[in-house]
Amino acid sequence: MTNPPVCDYTDSDYQASFWDAGGREYEDRCEAIALKHLLPKSGGLLLELGAGAGRNTPRYAGFERVVLLDYSPTQLEQAQARLGRSDRYIYVAADVYSLPFVDSLFDAATMIRTLHHMADAPKALRQVRSVLQPGATFILEYANKQNLKAILRYALRRQDWNPFTLEPVEFAKLNFDFHPQAVRGWLTDVGFAIQKTLTVSHFRLGLLKRLVPTSILAGMDSLFQWTGALFQLTPSVFVRCRLVGRDSIPPRVERDGILPRVGRNSIPPSIGQNGILSYFKCPECGHAPLEIVGRDSIPPTAGLKERTGYLTCPSCKRKWVVKDGIYDFRETIH
Ligand SMILES: [Zn+2]
């Protein structure tokens, strides 16, 4: 299977250099405000795509369980250090273009500051669609090429690319800004209905951020976020969509008892190996369920995430490693 290249944050100190020491408290607070407005109050199983070091994960407190997905295991290790290991969080390293989850598993998903690394955004969105239940909520943040700064630079001829055209602009390797109309079209094409649009980070200017206290600047941003329904000129845009139009995809496969029901009170108090296993499918051939290699050697009381082990696909015989609580689907092992 050939997928577009992915932006790999492995061994990156992105969390420390960009968020913790990079003067991004304003952006972080603005995102928290937007998420508060967009997230369902409660839910069962949420997929966080591009979870990184888990900066946003505590904001999903209304959900019973969160699957953190990132391409980089080292980012997930940082998330583990921050959030701890419990039944509440499941850590999965995988390529967004080949998601290792069974169809219609999640009742919500978020993708924040992640789409801007996608060379083939529609392909990634189709993958997201396939793992969501009908009616599921999807919250997407994307970088907006039609932002005020880009428009001014273009007008002053200090920038080559046109902020008003629909194609993505790759301003640095594997860093893309998108046109709001293009993103809306992709979402609609794959079956999402857009419910709400918020514009975020209206005041992302170094001078303002230095002069005005962060809480005031974020409060001002909050007052303007709703204008996203009318026009989008900020560098960051959030949309909340609902998955509709799933006619071509069969409903959740519950008849054969493979999938657990997800929802209030439906998840057993502790995840056994089988509970987690039922989430996964082979990202290569699509077979589910996967199996644990050497299962007999793992005591039945031990959670798989507590030890190094392997998952294998009974159909195509590929294998993936599970190490220190991280399911690593990036590469098959032999
Ligand atoms: Zn397979």
mmCIF file of C-alpha atoms and ligand atoms in Angstrom:
data_model
loop_
_atom_site.group_PDB
_atom_site.id
_atom_site.type_symbol
_atom_site.label_atom_id
_atom_site.label_comp_id
_atom_site.label_asym_id
_atom_site.label_seq_id
_atom_site.Cartn_x
_atom_site.Cartn_y
_atom_site.Cartn_z
ATOM 1 C CA MET A 1 0.000 0.000 0.000
ATOM 2 C CA THR A 2 1.455 3.364 -0.967
ATOM 3 C CA ASN A 3 0.573 6.306 1.188
ATOM 4 C CA PRO A 4 1.616 9.946 0.954
ATOM 5 C CA PRO A 5 4.649 10.923 3.066
ATOM 6 C CA VAL A 6 3.936 11.721 6.710
ATOM 7 C CA CYS A 7 5.401 14.424 8.897
ATOM 8 C CA ASP A 8 7.255 12.567 11.620
ATOM 9 C CA TYR A 9 7.696 14.237 15.011
ATOM 10 C CA THR A 10 9.729 11.350 16.402
ATOM 11 C CA ASP A 11 12.459 12.651 18.715
ATOM 12 C CA SER A 12 11.085 16.169 18.287
ATOM 13 C CA ASP A 13 10.936 18.422 21.334
ATOM 14 C CA TYR A 14 7.901 20.114 19.753
ATOM 15 C CA GLN A 15 5.933 20.159 23.018
ATOM 16 C CA ALA A 16 8.737 21.802 24.973
ATOM 17 C CA SER A 17 10.071 24.205 22.334
ATOM 18 C CA PHE A 18 6.833 25.189 20.582
ATOM 19 C CA TRP A 19 4.220 25.054 23.355
ATOM 20 C CA ASP A 20 5.930 25.215 26.715
ATOM 21 C CA ALA A 21 8.648 27.754 25.923
ATOM 22 C CA GLY A 22 7.545 29.152 22.585
ATOM 23 C CA GLY A 23 5.194 31.934 23.667
ATOM 24 C CA ARG A 24 2.160 29.941 22.485
ATOM 25 C CA GLU A 25 0.056 30.282 25.629
ATOM 26 C CA TYR A 26 -2.326 32.566 23.752
ATOM 27 C CA GLU A 27 -2.917 30.011 20.972
ATOM 28 C CA ASP A 28 -3.330 27.232 23.530
ATOM 29 C CA ARG A 29 -5.972 29.173 25.459
ATOM 30 C CA CYS A 30 -7.828 30.116 22.281
ATOM 31 C CA GLU A 31 -7.955 26.443 21.311
ATOM 32 C CA ALA A 32 -9.260 25.497 24.758
ATOM 33 C CA ILE A 33 -12.069 28.055 24.351
ATOM 34 C CA ALA A 34 -12.985 26.782 20.882
ATOM 35 C CA LEU A 35 -12.970 23.156 22.037
ATOM 36 C CA LYS A 36 -15.206 24.006 24.971
ATOM 37 C CA HIS A 37 -17.745 25.446 22.565
ATOM 38 C CA LEU A 38 -17.567 22.576 20.103
ATOM 39 C CA LEU A 39 -17.139 19.369 22.135
ATOM 40 C CA PRO A 40 -20.131 17.241 23.070
ATOM 41 C CA LYS A 41 -20.670 17.321 26.832
ATOM 42 C CA SER A 42 -20.200 13.568 27.099
ATOM 43 C CA GLY A 43 -19.458 10.536 24.989
ATOM 44 C CA GLY A 44 -18.037 7.049 24.874
ATOM 45 C CA LEU A 45 -14.940 6.572 22.775
ATOM 46 C CA LEU A 46 -13.051 9.492 21.223
ATOM 47 C CA LEU A 47 -10.224 9.251 18.685
ATOM 48 C CA GLU A 48 -7.646 12.042 18.980
ATOM 49 C CA LEU A 49 -5.777 12.180 15.667
ATOM 50 C CA GLY A 50 -2.342 13.765 15.904
ATOM 51 C CA ALA A 51 -2.500 13.707 19.702
ATOM 52 C CA GLY A 52 1.204 14.558 20.014
ATOM 53 C CA ALA A 53 2.251 14.878 23.637
ATOM 54 C CA GLY A 54 -1.365 14.977 24.829
ATOM 55 C CA ARG A 55 -1.661 18.760 25.193
ATOM 56 C CA ASN A 56 -5.390 18.766 24.404
ATOM 57 C CA THR A 57 -6.269 15.321 25.785
ATOM 58 C CA PRO A 58 -7.347 16.462 29.297
ATOM 59 C CA ARG A 59 -9.949 18.648 27.565
ATOM 60 C CA TYR A 60 -11.838 15.510 26.521
ATOM 61 C CA ALA A 61 -12.855 14.778 30.100
ATOM 62 C CA GLY A 62 -16.487 14.185 29.110
ATOM 63 C CA PHE A 63 -15.521 11.032 27.236
ATOM 64 C CA GLU A 64 -15.169 7.644 28.866
ATOM 65 C CA ARG A 65 -12.100 6.689 26.907
ATOM 66 C CA VAL A 66 -9.676 8.379 24.509
ATOM 67 C CA VAL A 67 -7.513 6.715 21.880
ATOM 68 C CA LEU A 68 -4.464 8.906 21.275
ATOM 69 C CA LEU A 69 -3.112 8.415 17.773
ATOM 70 C CA ASP A 70 0.144 9.880 16.537
ATOM 71 C CA TYR A 71 2.732 8.796 14.019
ATOM 72 C CA SER A 72 5.489 9.355 16.530
ATOM 73 C CA PRO A 73 5.923 6.908 19.440
ATOM 74 C CA THR A 74 8.166 9.387 21.240
ATOM 75 C CA GLN A 75 5.350 11.964 21.235
ATOM 76 C CA LEU A 76 3.073 9.273 22.678
ATOM 77 C CA GLU A 77 5.659 8.477 25.344
ATOM 78 C CA GLN A 78 5.493 12.140 26.383
ATOM 79 C CA ALA A 79 1.700 11.905 26.433
ATOM 80 C CA GLN A 80 1.952 8.804 28.626
ATOM 81 C CA ALA A 81 4.246 10.631 31.014
ATOM 82 C CA ARG A 82 1.722 13.469 31.206
ATOM 83 C CA LEU A 83 -1.513 11.440 31.393
ATOM 84 C CA GLY A 84 -0.328 8.195 32.929
ATOM 85 C CA ARG A 85 -1.324 4.683 32.059
ATOM 86 C CA SER A 86 -4.883 3.757 32.782
ATOM 87 C CA ASP A 87 -7.860 2.211 31.079
ATOM 88 C CA ARG A 88 -8.904 5.701 30.086
ATOM 89 C CA TYR A 89 -6.138 6.255 27.548
ATOM 90 C CA ILE A 90 -4.976 3.993 24.735
ATOM 91 C CA TYR A 91 -1.836 4.958 22.820
ATOM 92 C CA VAL A 92 -1.541 4.045 19.152
ATOM 93 C CA ALA A 93 1.298 4.923 16.755
ATOM 94 C CA ALA A 94 -0.024 4.682 13.207
ATOM 95 C CA ASP A 95 -0.235 6.333 9.823
ATOM 96 C CA VAL A 96 -3.431 8.358 9.427
ATOM 97 C CA TYR A 97 -3.694 7.101 5.845
ATOM 98 C CA SER A 98 -3.936 3.484 7.091
ATOM 99 C CA LEU A 99 -5.883 3.605 10.327
ATOM 100 C CA PRO A 100 -5.771 0.295 12.211
ATOM 101 C CA PHE A 101 -9.341 0.497 13.572
ATOM 102 C CA VAL A 102 -12.492 -1.408 12.662
ATOM 103 C CA ASP A 103 -15.241 0.515 10.873
ATOM 104 C CA SER A 104 -17.646 2.690 12.861
ATOM 105 C CA LEU A 105 -15.762 2.272 16.143
ATOM 106 C CA PHE A 106 -15.706 5.816 17.544
ATOM 107 C CA ASP A 107 -18.520 8.160 18.463
ATOM 108 C CA ALA A 108 -16.257 11.220 18.159
ATOM 109 C CA ALA A 109 -12.895 12.298 16.757
ATOM 110 C CA THR A 110 -10.733 15.398 16.858
ATOM 111 C CA MET A 111 -7.901 16.457 14.559
ATOM 112 C CA ILE A 112 -6.179 19.636 15.722
ATOM 113 C CA ARG A 113 -3.031 21.155 14.211
ATOM 114 C CA THR A 114 -2.633 17.940 12.251
ATOM 115 C CA LEU A 115 -4.335 18.322 8.864
ATOM 116 C CA HIS A 116 -1.727 20.946 7.982
ATOM 117 C CA HIS A 117 0.813 18.111 7.681
ATOM 118 C CA MET A 118 -1.310 16.137 5.210
ATOM 119 C CA ALA A 119 -0.150 16.007 1.615
ATOM 120 C CA ASP A 120 -3.416 14.220 0.749
ATOM 121 C CA ALA A 121 -6.015 15.728 3.083
ATOM 122 C CA PRO A 122 -9.068 14.141 1.406
ATOM 123 C CA LYS A 123 -7.530 10.680 1.777
ATOM 124 C CA ALA A 124 -6.940 11.286 5.492
ATOM 125 C CA LEU A 125 -10.519 12.540 5.931
ATOM 126 C CA ARG A 126 -11.895 9.431 4.225
ATOM 127 C CA GLN A 127 -9.995 7.309 6.742
ATOM 128 C CA VAL A 128 -11.435 9.318 9.627
ATOM 129 C CA ARG A 129 -14.921 8.901 8.208
ATOM 130 C CA SER A 130 -14.548 5.119 8.011
ATOM 131 C CA VAL A 131 -13.824 4.664 11.725
ATOM 132 C CA LEU A 132 -16.691 6.907 12.921
ATOM 133 C CA GLN A 133 -20.217 5.807 13.740
ATOM 134 C CA PRO A 134 -23.122 7.405 11.880
ATOM 135 C CA GLY A 135 -24.037 10.586 13.732
ATOM 136 C CA ALA A 136 -20.544 10.886 15.247
ATOM 137 C CA THR A 137 -19.011 14.291 15.921
ATOM 138 C CA PHE A 138 -15.760 15.270 14.207
ATOM 139 C CA ILE A 139 -13.897 18.407 15.260
ATOM 140 C CA LEU A 140 -11.293 19.531 12.746
ATOM 141 C CA GLU A 141 -8.811 22.382 13.012
ATOM 142 C CA TYR A 142 -6.932 23.501 9.933
ATOM 143 C CA ALA A 143 -4.493 26.224 8.957
ATOM 144 C CA ASN A 144 -6.217 28.810 6.778
ATOM 145 C CA LYS A 145 -4.327 30.119 3.722
ATOM 146 C CA GLN A 146 -6.874 32.939 3.322
ATOM 147 C CA ASN A 147 -5.766 34.717 6.493
ATOM 148 C CA LEU A 148 -5.434 38.464 6.864
ATOM 149 C CA LYS A 149 -1.645 38.431 7.054
ATOM 150 C CA ALA A 150 -1.333 36.350 3.868
ATOM 151 C CA ILE A 151 -3.813 38.621 2.068
ATOM 152 C CA LEU A 152 -1.827 41.723 3.033
ATOM 153 C CA ARG A 153 1.476 40.172 2.054
ATOM 154 C CA TYR A 154 0.014 39.120 -1.277
ATOM 155 C CA ALA A 155 -1.405 42.608 -1.862
ATOM 156 C CA LEU A 156 2.014 44.129 -1.089
ATOM 157 C CA ARG A 157 3.668 41.582 -3.410
ATOM 158 C CA ARG A 158 5.719 40.142 -0.612
ATOM 159 C CA GLN A 159 4.261 36.695 -1.186
ATOM 160 C CA ASP A 160 4.089 34.634 -4.387
ATOM 161 C CA TRP A 161 1.107 32.446 -3.675
ATOM 162 C CA ASN A 162 -2.476 33.561 -4.004
ATOM 163 C CA PRO A 163 -4.453 33.221 -0.722
ATOM 164 C CA PHE A 164 -7.781 33.212 -2.574
ATOM 165 C CA THR A 165 -7.334 30.096 -4.714
ATOM 166 C CA LEU A 166 -8.574 26.693 -3.583
ATOM 167 C CA GLU A 167 -5.391 24.616 -3.831
ATOM 168 C CA PRO A 168 -3.317 24.020 -0.666
ATOM 169 C CA VAL A 169 -0.061 25.940 -0.279
ATOM 170 C CA GLU A 170 2.966 24.048 1.037
ATOM 171 C CA PHE A 171 4.838 26.878 2.749
ATOM 172 C CA ALA A 172 7.416 24.508 4.231
ATOM 173 C CA LYS A 173 8.027 20.829 3.595
ATOM 174 C CA LEU A 174 4.893 18.911 4.657
ATOM 175 C CA ASN A 175 3.314 22.056 6.095
ATOM 176 C CA PHE A 176 0.162 23.080 4.282
ATOM 177 C CA ASP A 177 -2.333 25.921 4.556
ATOM 178 C CA PHE A 178 -5.792 25.260 3.140
ATOM 179 C CA HIS A 179 -8.592 27.353 1.698
ATOM 180 C CA PRO A 180 -11.759 27.165 3.873
ATOM 181 C CA GLN A 181 -13.919 26.451 0.830
ATOM 182 C CA ALA A 182 -11.706 23.538 -0.192
ATOM 183 C CA VAL A 183 -11.866 22.007 3.300
ATOM 184 C CA ARG A 184 -15.641 22.390 3.383
ATOM 185 C CA GLY A 185 -15.845 20.628 0.032
ATOM 186 C CA TRP A 186 -13.686 17.698 1.177
ATOM 187 C CA LEU A 187 -15.700 17.262 4.380
ATOM 188 C CA THR A 188 -19.005 17.332 2.533
ATOM 189 C CA ASP A 189 -17.722 14.947 -0.136
ATOM 190 C CA VAL A 190 -16.849 12.268 2.419
ATOM 191 C CA GLY A 191 -20.187 12.535 4.216
ATOM 192 C CA PHE A 192 -19.797 15.151 6.938
ATOM 193 C CA ALA A 193 -22.370 17.876 7.573
ATOM 194 C CA ILE A 194 -20.737 21.032 8.942
ATOM 195 C CA GLN A 195 -22.545 22.263 12.039
ATOM 196 C CA LYS A 196 -20.382 25.084 13.303
ATOM 197 C CA THR A 197 -17.305 27.056 12.243
ATOM 198 C CA LEU A 198 -15.171 29.089 14.628
ATOM 199 C CA THR A 199 -12.267 31.322 13.670
ATOM 200 C CA VAL A 200 -9.427 31.122 16.185
ATOM 201 C CA SER A 201 -6.281 33.129 16.990
ATOM 202 C CA HIS A 202 -7.517 36.489 15.673
ATOM 203 C CA PHE A 203 -4.663 38.278 17.437
ATOM 204 C CA ARG A 204 -1.687 36.084 16.567
ATOM 205 C CA LEU A 205 0.743 38.992 16.350
ATOM 206 C CA GLY A 206 4.010 39.014 18.256
ATOM 207 C CA LEU A 207 3.652 42.648 19.324
ATOM 208 C CA LEU A 208 0.107 42.213 20.681
ATOM 209 C CA LYS A 209 1.080 39.017 22.466
ATOM 210 C CA ARG A 210 3.928 40.851 24.167
ATOM 211 C CA LEU A 211 1.889 43.914 25.135
ATOM 212 C CA VAL A 212 -1.491 42.501 26.136
ATOM 213 C CA PRO A 213 -1.919 39.956 28.955
ATOM 214 C CA THR A 214 -2.694 36.501 27.548
ATOM 215 C CA SER A 215 -5.976 36.102 29.428
ATOM 216 C CA ILE A 216 -7.311 39.383 27.995
ATOM 217 C CA LEU A 217 -6.172 38.554 24.462
ATOM 218 C CA ALA A 218 -7.727 35.068 24.659
ATOM 219 C CA GLY A 219 -10.929 36.587 26.069
ATOM 220 C CA MET A 220 -11.068 38.965 23.113
ATOM 221 C CA ASP A 221 -10.517 36.074 20.742
ATOM 222 C CA SER A 222 -13.434 34.274 22.372
ATOM 223 C CA LEU A 223 -15.687 37.255 21.538
ATOM 224 C CA PHE A 224 -14.790 36.990 17.861
ATOM 225 C CA GLN A 225 -14.686 33.212 17.324
ATOM 226 C CA TRP A 226 -18.380 33.019 16.340
ATOM 227 C CA THR A 227 -17.718 35.265 13.320
ATOM 228 C CA GLY A 228 -16.259 32.145 11.715
ATOM 229 C CA ALA A 229 -19.834 31.375 10.671
ATOM 230 C CA LEU A 230 -19.697 34.454 8.412
ATOM 231 C CA PHE A 231 -16.105 34.692 7.169
ATOM 232 C CA GLN A 232 -12.721 33.125 7.899
ATOM 233 C CA LEU A 233 -9.662 35.371 7.879
ATOM 234 C CA THR A 234 -7.758 33.950 10.868
ATOM 235 C CA PRO A 235 -4.734 31.635 10.601
ATOM 236 C CA SER A 236 -6.640 28.862 12.398
ATOM 237 C CA VAL A 237 -10.190 27.589 11.817
ATOM 238 C CA PHE A 238 -12.178 25.006 13.807
ATOM 239 C CA VAL A 239 -15.168 23.173 12.376
ATOM 240 C CA ARG A 240 -17.548 20.786 14.078
ATOM 241 C CA CYS A 241 -19.159 18.252 11.747
ATOM 242 C CA ARG A 242 -21.553 15.386 12.109
ATOM 243 C CA LEU A 243 -21.193 12.210 10.091
ATOM 244 C CA VAL A 244 -24.155 11.629 7.804
ATOM 245 C CA GLY A 245 -24.589 9.830 4.514
ATOM 246 C CA ARG A 246 -23.196 6.481 5.551
ATOM 247 C CA ASP A 247 -25.449 4.508 3.208
ATOM 248 C CA SER A 248 -22.579 2.869 1.422
ATOM 249 C CA ILE A 249 -20.940 1.623 4.614
ATOM 250 C CA PRO A 250 -22.489 -1.146 6.731
ATOM 251 C CA PRO A 251 -23.446 -0.230 10.309
ATOM 252 C CA ARG A 252 -21.326 -1.323 13.243
ATOM 253 C CA VAL A 253 -20.697 -5.042 13.121
ATOM 254 C CA GLU A 254 -22.281 -6.147 16.342
ATOM 255 C CA ARG A 255 -24.089 -9.201 15.091
ATOM 256 C CA ASP A 256 -21.039 -11.433 15.398
ATOM 257 C CA GLY A 257 -20.046 -10.067 18.759
ATOM 258 C CA ILE A 258 -16.677 -8.796 17.593
ATOM 259 C CA LEU A 259 -17.094 -5.195 18.658
ATOM 260 C CA PRO A 260 -17.897 -4.007 22.126
ATOM 261 C CA ARG A 261 -20.730 -1.550 22.436
ATOM 262 C CA VAL A 262 -19.378 1.887 23.176
ATOM 263 C CA GLY A 263 -21.373 4.321 25.188
ATOM 264 C CA ARG A 264 -22.397 5.096 28.725
ATOM 265 C CA ASN A 265 -21.912 2.176 31.082
ATOM 266 C CA SER A 266 -21.142 -0.122 28.205
ATOM 267 C CA ILE A 267 -17.393 -0.439 28.602
ATOM 268 C CA PRO A 268 -16.322 -3.067 31.084
ATOM 269 C CA PRO A 269 -14.557 -1.571 34.091
ATOM 270 C CA SER A 270 -11.201 -2.967 33.086
ATOM 271 C CA ILE A 271 -10.019 -3.465 29.549
ATOM 272 C CA GLY A 272 -8.970 -7.006 29.022
ATOM 273 C CA GLN A 273 -6.729 -7.842 26.113
ATOM 274 C CA ASN A 274 -9.801 -8.852 24.157
ATOM 275 C CA GLY A 275 -11.510 -5.512 24.767
ATOM 276 C CA ILE A 276 -8.661 -3.555 23.216
ATOM 277 C CA LEU A 277 -8.061 -6.112 20.514
ATOM 278 C CA SER A 278 -11.608 -5.700 19.272
ATOM 279 C CA TYR A 279 -10.798 -2.079 18.331
ATOM 280 C CA PHE A 280 -8.157 -3.040 15.807
ATOM 281 C CA LYS A 281 -8.119 -4.288 12.262
ATOM 282 C CA CYS A 282 -5.183 -5.060 10.018
ATOM 283 C CA PRO A 283 -4.204 -1.731 8.403
ATOM 284 C CA GLU A 284 -2.901 -3.633 5.374
ATOM 285 C CA CYS A 285 -5.591 -6.185 4.494
ATOM 286 C CA GLY A 286 -8.465 -4.993 6.710
ATOM 287 C CA HIS A 287 -8.890 -8.273 8.581
ATOM 288 C CA ALA A 288 -10.319 -8.199 12.115
ATOM 289 C CA PRO A 289 -9.853 -9.252 14.804
ATOM 290 C CA LEU A 290 -6.100 -9.314 15.242
ATOM 291 C CA GLU A 291 -4.457 -11.805 17.551
ATOM 292 C CA ILE A 292 -1.793 -11.659 20.216
ATOM 293 C CA VAL A 293 1.356 -13.593 19.435
ATOM 294 C CA GLY A 294 2.395 -15.928 22.199
ATOM 295 C CA ARG A 295 -0.829 -15.281 24.000
ATOM 296 C CA ASP A 296 -0.488 -18.381 26.154
ATOM 297 C CA SER A 297 2.616 -16.936 27.663
ATOM 298 C CA ILE A 298 0.794 -13.830 28.889
ATOM 299 C CA PRO A 299 -0.962 -14.400 32.214
ATOM 300 C CA PRO A 300 -4.704 -13.784 31.770
ATOM 301 C CA THR A 301 -4.710 -11.174 34.516
ATOM 302 C CA ALA A 302 -1.991 -9.067 32.883
ATOM 303 C CA GLY A 303 -3.083 -6.290 30.573
ATOM 304 C CA LEU A 304 -1.342 -6.432 27.228
ATOM 305 C CA LYS A 305 -0.270 -2.845 27.588
ATOM 306 C CA GLU A 306 1.852 -3.713 30.592
ATOM 307 C CA ARG A 307 4.291 -5.776 28.591
ATOM 308 C CA THR A 308 5.999 -6.028 25.259
ATOM 309 C CA GLY A 309 4.142 -8.254 22.889
ATOM 310 C CA TYR A 310 3.023 -8.568 19.304
ATOM 311 C CA LEU A 311 -0.191 -8.304 17.413
ATOM 312 C CA THR A 312 -0.606 -10.389 14.319
ATOM 313 C CA CYS A 313 -3.071 -10.550 11.450
ATOM 314 C CA PRO A 314 -4.349 -14.119 11.013
ATOM 315 C CA SER A 315 -5.135 -13.371 7.380
ATOM 316 C CA CYS A 316 -1.957 -11.793 5.950
ATOM 317 C CA LYS A 317 0.394 -12.839 8.814
ATOM 318 C CA ARG A 318 1.829 -9.363 9.336
ATOM 319 C CA LYS A 319 2.995 -8.477 12.852
ATOM 320 C CA TRP A 320 3.233 -5.281 14.893
ATOM 321 C CA VAL A 321 4.920 -4.586 18.183
ATOM 322 C CA VAL A 322 3.192 -3.506 21.385
ATOM 323 C CA LYS A 323 5.704 -1.951 23.703
ATOM 324 C CA ASP A 324 5.390 -0.070 26.977
ATOM 325 C CA GLY A 325 1.717 0.545 26.446
ATOM 326 C CA ILE A 326 2.031 1.790 22.852
ATOM 327 C CA TYR A 327 0.504 -0.126 19.947
ATOM 328 C CA ASP A 328 2.892 0.539 17.088
ATOM 329 C CA PHE A 329 1.308 -0.005 13.672
ATOM 330 C CA ARG A 330 3.796 2.057 11.662
ATOM 331 C CA GLU A 331 5.858 -0.820 10.403
ATOM 332 C CA THR A 332 5.379 -4.525 10.291
ATOM 333 C CA ILE A 333 7.992 -6.685 11.989
ATOM 334 C CA HIS A 334 9.348 -10.070 10.988
HETATM 335 ZN ZN ZN B 1 -3.727 -8.470 7.351
#
